[in-house]
Amino acid sequence: MSNENNKDIHEFDFNLICDFFSNMERQGPGSFEATIRALNFIDNLSNESKIADLGCGTGGQTITLAQHTPGQITGLDLFPGFIHKLNQNIEHLNLQNRIKTIVGSMDDLPFHNDELDLIWSEGAIANIGFEKGLNYWKNFLKKDGYIAVTYESWFTDERPAEIEKWWVDAVPEIDTIGNNISIMQKAGYVPVAAFVLSESCWIDNYFIPQKTQQEKFLKKHAGNKTVEDFIKLMRHEAELYSKYKQYYGYAFYIGKKI
Ligand code: SAH
């Protein structure tokens, strides 16, 4: 059991986490450039293609997909507040005929077997589990369909105990890039590519935008101990990253269903 000063993010109220993140463009590390780089490995798309973006959040990458691929995109997320934000952006950018949204769970998908040409998921597959997600989602992909996911990954076989514990608590299955590629292959995909997301994906697009939001949030919830603990945890995550970033990060994994 964790004490007050050492709470795991999962112990905080889901609505509190979502309220914090819904005002940010991204809910996890990533970048426009990384999305485009991954997209360059996908060669099967046409106007008839069906694409799902699972755990899309407020849809930073969903919009990028719509603007740089043909086909119909469905953004799916468990949190209605994020989908609401995405819907506003879709309308603002006049992309209603390209993107549909669904509030739903990635472990109970509303698609038919062999229906999708591409499954996208940035910073979200840990919620179902890397291996379980790859296996379950494969049912919905056509033969030769693609999957592209980002996932927390170790860069080395050994790491300092402090960071090992942090990540094993948060993502018990976390593994090295080599092992994750092997898991992808065993799940029935040709591993097409894997690459590491740059430090800027974390620092410039995730930790720095959080700073203003943290200040606002502390003001809005002045005196609320849970909120203070939550912000403390977010700040601790950023400190750990600057201390241990040579040991872990996000990698993009791109596979093709056999
Ligand atoms: N792809 C976005 C969001 C990543 S954060 C980005 O990179 O910015 C992870 C997202 O997964 C959150 O939006 C969260 O609401 C969503 N999520 C968590 N569990 C989920 C589930 N079971 N089904 C669908 N989405 C889920």
GROMACS .gro file of C-alpha atoms and ligand atoms in nm:
model
  284
    1MET     CA    1   0.000   0.000   0.000
    2SER     CA    2   0.130   0.343  -0.079
    3ASN     CA    3   0.133   0.628   0.169
    4GLU     CA    4  -0.002   0.981   0.115
    5ASN     CA    5   0.321   1.111  -0.029
    6ASN     CA    6   0.375   0.826  -0.265
    7LYS     CA    7   0.046   0.782  -0.446
    8ASP     CA    8   0.028   0.603  -0.775
    9ILE     CA    9  -0.151   0.801  -1.048
   10HIS     CA   10  -0.416   0.529  -1.069
   11GLU     CA   11  -0.523   0.600  -0.713
   12PHE     CA   12  -0.647   0.947  -0.806
   13ASP     CA   13  -1.000   1.004  -0.919
   14PHE     CA   14  -1.027   0.947  -1.294
   15ASN     CA   15  -1.233   1.265  -1.332
   16LEU     CA   16  -0.967   1.469  -1.158
   17ILE     CA   17  -0.698   1.338  -1.395
   18CYS     CA   18  -0.922   1.401  -1.696
   19ASP     CA   19  -1.014   1.752  -1.582
   20PHE     CA   20  -0.644   1.833  -1.557
   21PHE     CA   21  -0.553   1.688  -1.895
   22SER     CA   22  -0.856   1.796  -2.097
   23ASN     CA   23  -0.714   2.149  -2.116
   24MET     CA   24  -0.391   2.024  -2.269
   25GLU     CA   25  -0.331   1.953  -2.634
   26ARG     CA   26  -0.173   1.617  -2.556
   27GLN     CA   27  -0.235   1.374  -2.273
   28GLY     CA   28   0.095   1.194  -2.322
   29PRO     CA   29   0.440   1.243  -2.476
   30GLY     CA   30   0.439   1.268  -2.856
   31SER     CA   31   0.470   1.507  -3.147
   32PHE     CA   32   0.336   1.595  -3.488
   33GLU     CA   33   0.672   1.485  -3.638
   34ALA     CA   34   0.661   1.143  -3.466
   35THR     CA   35   0.305   1.081  -3.587
   36ILE     CA   36   0.405   1.170  -3.944
   37ARG     CA   37   0.720   0.958  -3.924
   38ALA     CA   38   0.516   0.654  -3.814
   39LEU     CA   39   0.255   0.728  -4.081
   40ASN     CA   40   0.525   0.710  -4.348
   41PHE     CA   41   0.556   0.333  -4.284
   42ILE     CA   42   0.187   0.275  -4.367
   43ASP     CA   43   0.135   0.212  -4.737
   44ASN     CA   44  -0.214   0.065  -4.771
   45LEU     CA   45  -0.446   0.363  -4.730
   46SER     CA   46  -0.712   0.492  -4.972
   47ASN     CA   47  -1.032   0.696  -4.946
   48GLU     CA   48  -1.216   0.375  -4.849
   49SER     CA   49  -0.978   0.291  -4.563
   50LYS     CA   50  -1.105   0.257  -4.211
   51ILE     CA   51  -0.880   0.382  -3.933
   52ALA     CA   52  -0.933   0.365  -3.556
   53ASP     CA   53  -0.746   0.584  -3.307
   54LEU     CA   54  -0.779   0.410  -2.970
   55GLY     CA   55  -0.738   0.611  -2.650
   56CYS     CA   56  -0.738   0.922  -2.870
   57GLY     CA   57  -0.774   1.166  -2.579
   58THR     CA   58  -0.850   1.518  -2.700
   59GLY     CA   59  -0.722   1.404  -3.039
   60GLY     CA   60  -0.393   1.583  -3.116
   61GLN     CA   61  -0.282   1.288  -3.327
   62THR     CA   62  -0.635   1.216  -3.458
   63ILE     CA   63  -0.639   1.556  -3.629
   64THR     CA   64  -0.289   1.496  -3.769
   65LEU     CA   65  -0.406   1.161  -3.909
   66ALA     CA   66  -0.710   1.321  -4.072
   67GLN     CA   67  -0.498   1.592  -4.231
   68HIS     CA   68  -0.235   1.350  -4.365
   69THR     CA   69  -0.420   1.032  -4.464
   70PRO     CA   70  -0.715   0.941  -4.681
   71GLY     CA   71  -0.993   0.730  -4.524
   72GLN     CA   72  -1.246   0.741  -4.243
   73ILE     CA   73  -1.115   0.780  -3.891
   74THR     CA   74  -1.288   0.679  -3.568
   75GLY     CA   75  -1.146   0.831  -3.250
   76LEU     CA   76  -1.236   0.629  -2.940
   77ASP     CA   77  -1.176   0.720  -2.576
   78LEU     CA   78  -1.318   0.619  -2.243
   79PHE     CA   79  -1.349   0.974  -2.113
   80PRO     CA   80  -1.644   1.177  -2.250
   81GLY     CA   81  -1.472   1.507  -2.161
   82PHE     CA   82  -1.183   1.431  -2.400
   83ILE     CA   83  -1.420   1.326  -2.679
   84HIS     CA   84  -1.616   1.648  -2.624
   85LYS     CA   85  -1.295   1.852  -2.674
   86LEU     CA   86  -1.209   1.652  -2.986
   87ASN     CA   87  -1.558   1.708  -3.127
   88GLN     CA   88  -1.513   2.083  -3.082
   89ASN     CA   89  -1.180   2.070  -3.269
   90ILE     CA   90  -1.328   1.859  -3.547
   91GLU     CA   91  -1.603   2.113  -3.597
   92HIS     CA   92  -1.362   2.404  -3.580
   93LEU     CA   93  -1.141   2.246  -3.849
   94ASN     CA   94  -1.438   2.129  -4.053
   95LEU     CA   95  -1.330   1.764  -4.042
   96GLN     CA   96  -1.676   1.620  -3.961
   97ASN     CA   97  -1.678   1.411  -4.279
   98ARG     CA   98  -1.339   1.256  -4.191
   99ILE     CA   99  -1.352   1.183  -3.819
  100LYS     CA  100  -1.621   1.015  -3.612
  101THR     CA  101  -1.587   0.985  -3.236
  102ILE     CA  102  -1.701   0.724  -2.988
  103VAL     CA  103  -1.698   0.714  -2.610
  104GLY     CA  104  -1.602   0.355  -2.544
  105SER     CA  105  -1.341   0.117  -2.411
  106MET     CA  106  -1.042  -0.021  -2.595
  107ASP     CA  107  -1.108  -0.363  -2.445
  108ASP     CA  108  -1.461  -0.383  -2.587
  109LEU     CA  109  -1.439  -0.241  -2.937
  110PRO     CA  110  -1.746  -0.160  -3.149
  111PHE     CA  111  -1.589  -0.277  -3.479
  112HIS     CA  112  -1.641  -0.590  -3.691
  113ASN     CA  113  -1.375  -0.855  -3.735
  114ASP     CA  114  -1.137  -0.780  -4.025
  115GLU     CA  115  -1.289  -0.433  -4.071
  116LEU     CA  116  -1.001  -0.192  -4.014
  117ASP     CA  117  -0.703  -0.100  -4.234
  118LEU     CA  118  -0.514   0.075  -3.957
  119ILE     CA  119  -0.522   0.088  -3.578
  120TRP     CA  120  -0.348   0.385  -3.419
  121SER     CA  121  -0.287   0.435  -3.049
  122GLU     CA  122  -0.052   0.686  -2.887
  123GLY     CA  123   0.031   0.661  -2.518
  124ALA     CA  124  -0.271   0.448  -2.438
  125ILE     CA  125  -0.211   0.075  -2.495
  126ALA     CA  126  -0.080   0.025  -2.139
  127ASN     CA  127  -0.442   0.066  -2.025
  128ILE     CA  128  -0.529  -0.271  -2.178
  129GLY     CA  129  -0.174  -0.412  -2.174
  130PHE     CA  130   0.071  -0.422  -2.466
  131GLU     CA  131   0.043  -0.794  -2.538
  132LYS     CA  132  -0.331  -0.817  -2.470
  133GLY     CA  133  -0.402  -0.508  -2.681
  134LEU     CA  134  -0.198  -0.633  -2.976
  135ASN     CA  135  -0.375  -0.970  -2.965
  136TYR     CA  136  -0.728  -0.839  -2.913
  137TRP     CA  137  -0.708  -0.549  -3.159
  138LYS     CA  138  -0.569  -0.777  -3.431
  139ASN     CA  139  -0.917  -0.934  -3.467
  140PHE     CA  140  -1.048  -0.605  -3.604
  141LEU     CA  141  -0.769  -0.555  -3.857
  142LYS     CA  142  -0.785  -0.683  -4.212
  143LYS     CA  143  -0.506  -0.910  -4.330
  144ASP     CA  144  -0.213  -0.680  -4.420
  145GLY     CA  145  -0.367  -0.407  -4.203
  146TYR     CA  146  -0.133  -0.201  -3.988
  147ILE     CA  147  -0.101  -0.122  -3.622
  148ALA     CA  148   0.098   0.176  -3.491
  149VAL     CA  149   0.128   0.231  -3.117
  150THR     CA  150   0.351   0.421  -2.879
  151TYR     CA  151   0.438   0.249  -2.556
  152GLU     CA  152   0.659   0.306  -2.251
  153SER     CA  153   0.981   0.110  -2.303
  154TRP     CA  154   1.314   0.043  -2.136
  155PHE     CA  155   1.624   0.137  -2.333
  156THR     CA  156   1.858  -0.084  -2.128
  157ASP     CA  157   1.850  -0.426  -1.959
  158GLU     CA  158   1.943  -0.280  -1.620
  159ARG     CA  159   1.822   0.042  -1.457
  160PRO     CA  160   1.846   0.214  -1.118
  161ALA     CA  161   1.601   0.081  -0.858
  162GLU     CA  162   1.413   0.412  -0.816
  163ILE     CA  163   1.304   0.434  -1.179
  164GLU     CA  164   1.249   0.059  -1.208
  165LYS     CA  165   1.000   0.074  -0.919
  166TRP     CA  166   0.820   0.383  -1.055
  167TRP     CA  167   0.754   0.225  -1.390
  168VAL     CA  168   0.680  -0.128  -1.272
  169ASP     CA  169   0.416   0.022  -1.039
  170ALA     CA  170   0.267   0.228  -1.324
  171VAL     CA  171   0.303  -0.023  -1.610
  172PRO     CA  172   0.380  -0.369  -1.466
  173GLU     CA  173   0.446  -0.517  -1.812
  174ILE     CA  174   0.700  -0.252  -1.917
  175ASP     CA  175   0.979  -0.416  -2.120
  176THR     CA  176   1.273  -0.340  -2.348
  177ILE     CA  177   1.224  -0.239  -2.711
  178GLY     CA  178   1.374  -0.568  -2.827
  179ASN     CA  179   1.132  -0.772  -2.617
  180ASN     CA  180   0.835  -0.559  -2.726
  181ILE     CA  181   0.918  -0.619  -3.092
  182SER     CA  182   0.929  -0.991  -3.018
  183ILE     CA  183   0.588  -0.969  -2.844
  184MET     CA  184   0.451  -0.792  -3.153
  185GLN     CA  185   0.588  -1.066  -3.379
  186LYS     CA  186   0.446  -1.345  -3.159
  187ALA     CA  187   0.106  -1.170  -3.165
  188GLY     CA  188   0.093  -1.222  -3.542
  189TYR     CA  189   0.236  -0.906  -3.691
  190VAL     CA  190   0.540  -0.844  -3.907
  191PRO     CA  191   0.732  -0.584  -3.707
  192VAL     CA  192   0.771  -0.314  -3.971
  193ALA     CA  193   0.952  -0.049  -3.768
  194ALA     CA  194   1.024   0.077  -3.420
  195PHE     CA  195   1.172   0.411  -3.323
  196VAL     CA  196   1.225   0.607  -3.005
  197LEU     CA  197   1.033   0.931  -2.949
  198SER     CA  198   1.262   1.230  -2.903
  199GLU     CA  199   1.317   1.398  -2.566
  200SER     CA  200   1.131   1.699  -2.701
  201CYS     CA  201   0.814   1.483  -2.719
  202TRP     CA  202   0.834   1.459  -2.342
  203ILE     CA  203   0.979   1.793  -2.242
  204ASP     CA  204   0.836   2.045  -2.490
  205ASN     CA  205   0.505   1.872  -2.561
  206TYR     CA  206   0.422   1.710  -2.228
  207PHE     CA  207   0.603   1.846  -1.922
  208ILE     CA  208   0.637   2.214  -2.018
  209PRO     CA  209   0.268   2.259  -2.119
  210GLN     CA  210   0.174   2.098  -1.785
  211LYS     CA  211   0.341   2.377  -1.586
  212THR     CA  212   0.080   2.648  -1.656
  213GLN     CA  213  -0.197   2.395  -1.613
  214GLN     CA  214  -0.056   2.291  -1.274
  215GLU     CA  215  -0.055   2.650  -1.149
  216LYS     CA  216  -0.412   2.708  -1.270
  217PHE     CA  217  -0.528   2.382  -1.119
  218LEU     CA  218  -0.375   2.455  -0.779
  219LYS     CA  219  -0.549   2.795  -0.778
  220LYS     CA  220  -0.882   2.648  -0.886
  221HIS     CA  221  -0.866   2.380  -0.614
  222ALA     CA  222  -0.690   2.585  -0.345
  223GLY     CA  223  -0.656   2.388  -0.020
  224ASN     CA  224  -0.756   2.057  -0.179
  225LYS     CA  225  -0.504   1.800  -0.053
  226THR     CA  226  -0.586   1.546  -0.325
  227VAL     CA  227  -0.516   1.802  -0.595
  228GLU     CA  228  -0.192   1.905  -0.425
  229ASP     CA  229  -0.082   1.540  -0.410
  230PHE     CA  230  -0.174   1.491  -0.773
  231ILE     CA  231   0.032   1.793  -0.884
  232LYS     CA  232   0.318   1.674  -0.664
  233LEU     CA  233   0.308   1.341  -0.845
  234MET     CA  234   0.306   1.505  -1.188
  235ARG     CA  235   0.606   1.717  -1.090
  236HIS     CA  236   0.784   1.412  -0.956
  237GLU     CA  237   0.729   1.234  -1.288
  238ALA     CA  238   0.899   1.525  -1.468
  239GLU     CA  239   1.192   1.518  -1.226
  240LEU     CA  240   1.235   1.144  -1.271
  241TYR     CA  241   1.238   1.191  -1.646
  242SER     CA  242   1.520   1.446  -1.635
  243LYS     CA  243   1.715   1.221  -1.397
  244TYR     CA  244   1.666   0.888  -1.575
  245LYS     CA  245   1.578   0.962  -1.937
  246GLN     CA  246   1.869   0.756  -2.069
  247TYR     CA  247   1.695   0.444  -1.932
  248TYR     CA  248   1.342   0.476  -2.072
  249GLY     CA  249   1.107   0.656  -2.303
  250TYR     CA  250   0.829   0.597  -2.548
  251ALA     CA  251   0.887   0.397  -2.863
  252PHE     CA  252   0.662   0.380  -3.167
  253TYR     CA  253   0.594   0.021  -3.277
  254ILE     CA  254   0.456  -0.036  -3.625
  255GLY     CA  255   0.337  -0.381  -3.732
  256LYS     CA  256   0.154  -0.540  -4.021
  257LYS     CA  257  -0.103  -0.814  -3.959
  258ILE     CA  258  -0.007  -1.142  -4.120
  259SAH     N1  259  -0.356   0.957  -2.752
  259SAH     C1  260  -0.363   1.074  -2.666
  259SAH     C2  261  -0.402   1.039  -2.523
  259SAH     C3  262  -0.305   0.951  -2.449
  259SAH     S1  263  -0.342   0.939  -2.273
  259SAH     C4  264  -0.230   1.148  -2.671
  259SAH     O1  265  -0.127   1.087  -2.704
  259SAH     O2  266  -0.228   1.268  -2.640
  259SAH     C5  267  -0.428   0.785  -2.265
  259SAH     C6  268  -0.573   0.793  -2.308
  259SAH     O3  269  -0.633   0.664  -2.295
  259SAH     C7  270  -0.659   0.887  -2.225
  259SAH     O4  271  -0.727   0.974  -2.312
  259SAH     C8  272  -0.757   0.796  -2.151
  259SAH     O5  273  -0.885   0.855  -2.129
  259SAH     C9  274  -0.765   0.681  -2.247
  259SAH     N2  275  -0.809   0.553  -2.188
  259SAH    C10  276  -0.772   0.499  -2.070
  259SAH     N3  277  -0.830   0.377  -2.055
  259SAH    C11  278  -0.904   0.356  -2.167
  259SAH    C12  279  -0.987   0.250  -2.212
  259SAH     N4  280  -1.006   0.140  -2.139
  259SAH     N5  281  -1.048   0.261  -2.332
  259SAH    C13  282  -1.031   0.373  -2.409
  259SAH     N6  283  -0.953   0.476  -2.372
  259SAH    C14  284  -0.891   0.469  -2.252
   0.00000   0.00000   0.00000
